[in-house]
């Protein structure tokens, strides 16, 4: 995966991630958490699928959200996550 992000009017930043399974527990999770900074926006995500070589491009992706990605899908699918409250009154 290749993420391109920008903080405000600052320079374009590129983040590379290789996603895949590995031989030991938790060594390479399929779920990725990418920290971009407080004012960052994602200008593009490019994915190259290793088996088929298919390349996908997603532009202007919203931040602070979770998405699922399926090979060949035209869009990213928003993933709803339950709210978890730690501590406090029950």
XYZ file of C-alpha atoms in Angstrom:
90
model
C 0.000 0.000 0.000
C 1.109 3.506 -0.699
C -0.497 6.392 1.222
C -0.032 10.009 0.239
C -0.952 12.623 2.818
C -0.522 16.326 3.386
C -0.575 18.432 6.577
C -2.343 21.681 5.670
C -0.333 23.332 2.899
C 2.828 21.423 3.822
C 4.773 19.028 1.619
C 3.267 15.816 0.299
C 4.249 12.840 2.474
C 4.383 9.241 1.249
C 3.948 6.220 3.536
C 4.629 2.679 2.268
C 3.101 -0.388 3.961
C 3.451 -4.023 3.032
C 0.480 -6.052 4.217
C 0.467 -9.824 4.375
C 0.498 -12.875 6.551
C 3.612 -14.158 8.233
C 4.849 -17.127 10.188
C 4.447 -15.816 13.729
C 1.502 -14.545 15.756
C 0.806 -10.837 15.284
C 3.940 -10.155 13.251
C 2.159 -8.686 10.221
C -1.521 -7.897 10.834
C -3.793 -7.496 7.821
C -5.429 -4.489 9.516
C -3.357 -1.333 9.218
C -3.464 1.751 11.474
C -1.794 4.731 9.808
C -1.054 7.826 11.915
C -1.126 10.956 9.780
C -1.008 13.863 12.227
C -3.614 16.296 13.522
C -4.363 18.240 10.337
C -3.419 15.642 7.728
C -5.595 14.602 4.833
C -5.170 11.546 2.632
C -4.675 12.658 -0.943
C -4.418 9.104 -2.314
C -4.127 5.417 -1.477
C -2.619 3.092 -4.075
C -2.844 -0.675 -3.631
C -1.071 -3.355 -5.672
C -2.427 -6.861 -5.070
C 0.424 -9.408 -5.056
C -1.421 -12.388 -6.560
C -3.046 -10.712 -9.550
C -0.910 -7.586 -9.856
C -4.129 -5.528 -9.943
C -3.553 -1.869 -9.050
C -6.227 0.221 -7.354
C -6.239 3.971 -6.697
C -8.443 5.841 -4.209
C -8.266 9.652 -4.038
C -9.240 12.115 -1.262
C -9.994 9.441 1.337
C -11.680 10.712 4.544
C -9.574 10.523 7.723
C -10.461 9.182 11.201
C -12.439 6.305 9.738
C -12.003 2.585 9.199
C -12.430 1.074 5.744
C -12.480 -2.420 4.280
C -10.864 -3.002 0.925
C -11.650 -5.866 -1.413
C -9.584 -6.714 -4.447
C -11.257 -5.281 -7.552
C -13.837 -3.214 -5.629
C -14.476 0.256 -7.045
C -14.679 1.942 -3.639
C -13.511 1.611 -0.055
C -16.240 0.311 2.264
C -16.652 2.217 5.568
C -16.457 -0.105 8.575
C -18.597 0.678 11.619
C -16.814 -0.050 14.867
C -18.543 -0.278 18.241
C -17.698 2.323 20.864
C -15.710 0.917 23.788
C -15.673 2.761 27.116
C -12.880 1.910 29.527
C -13.239 2.526 33.263
C -15.757 4.970 34.681
C -19.237 4.248 36.045
C -21.017 1.132 34.833
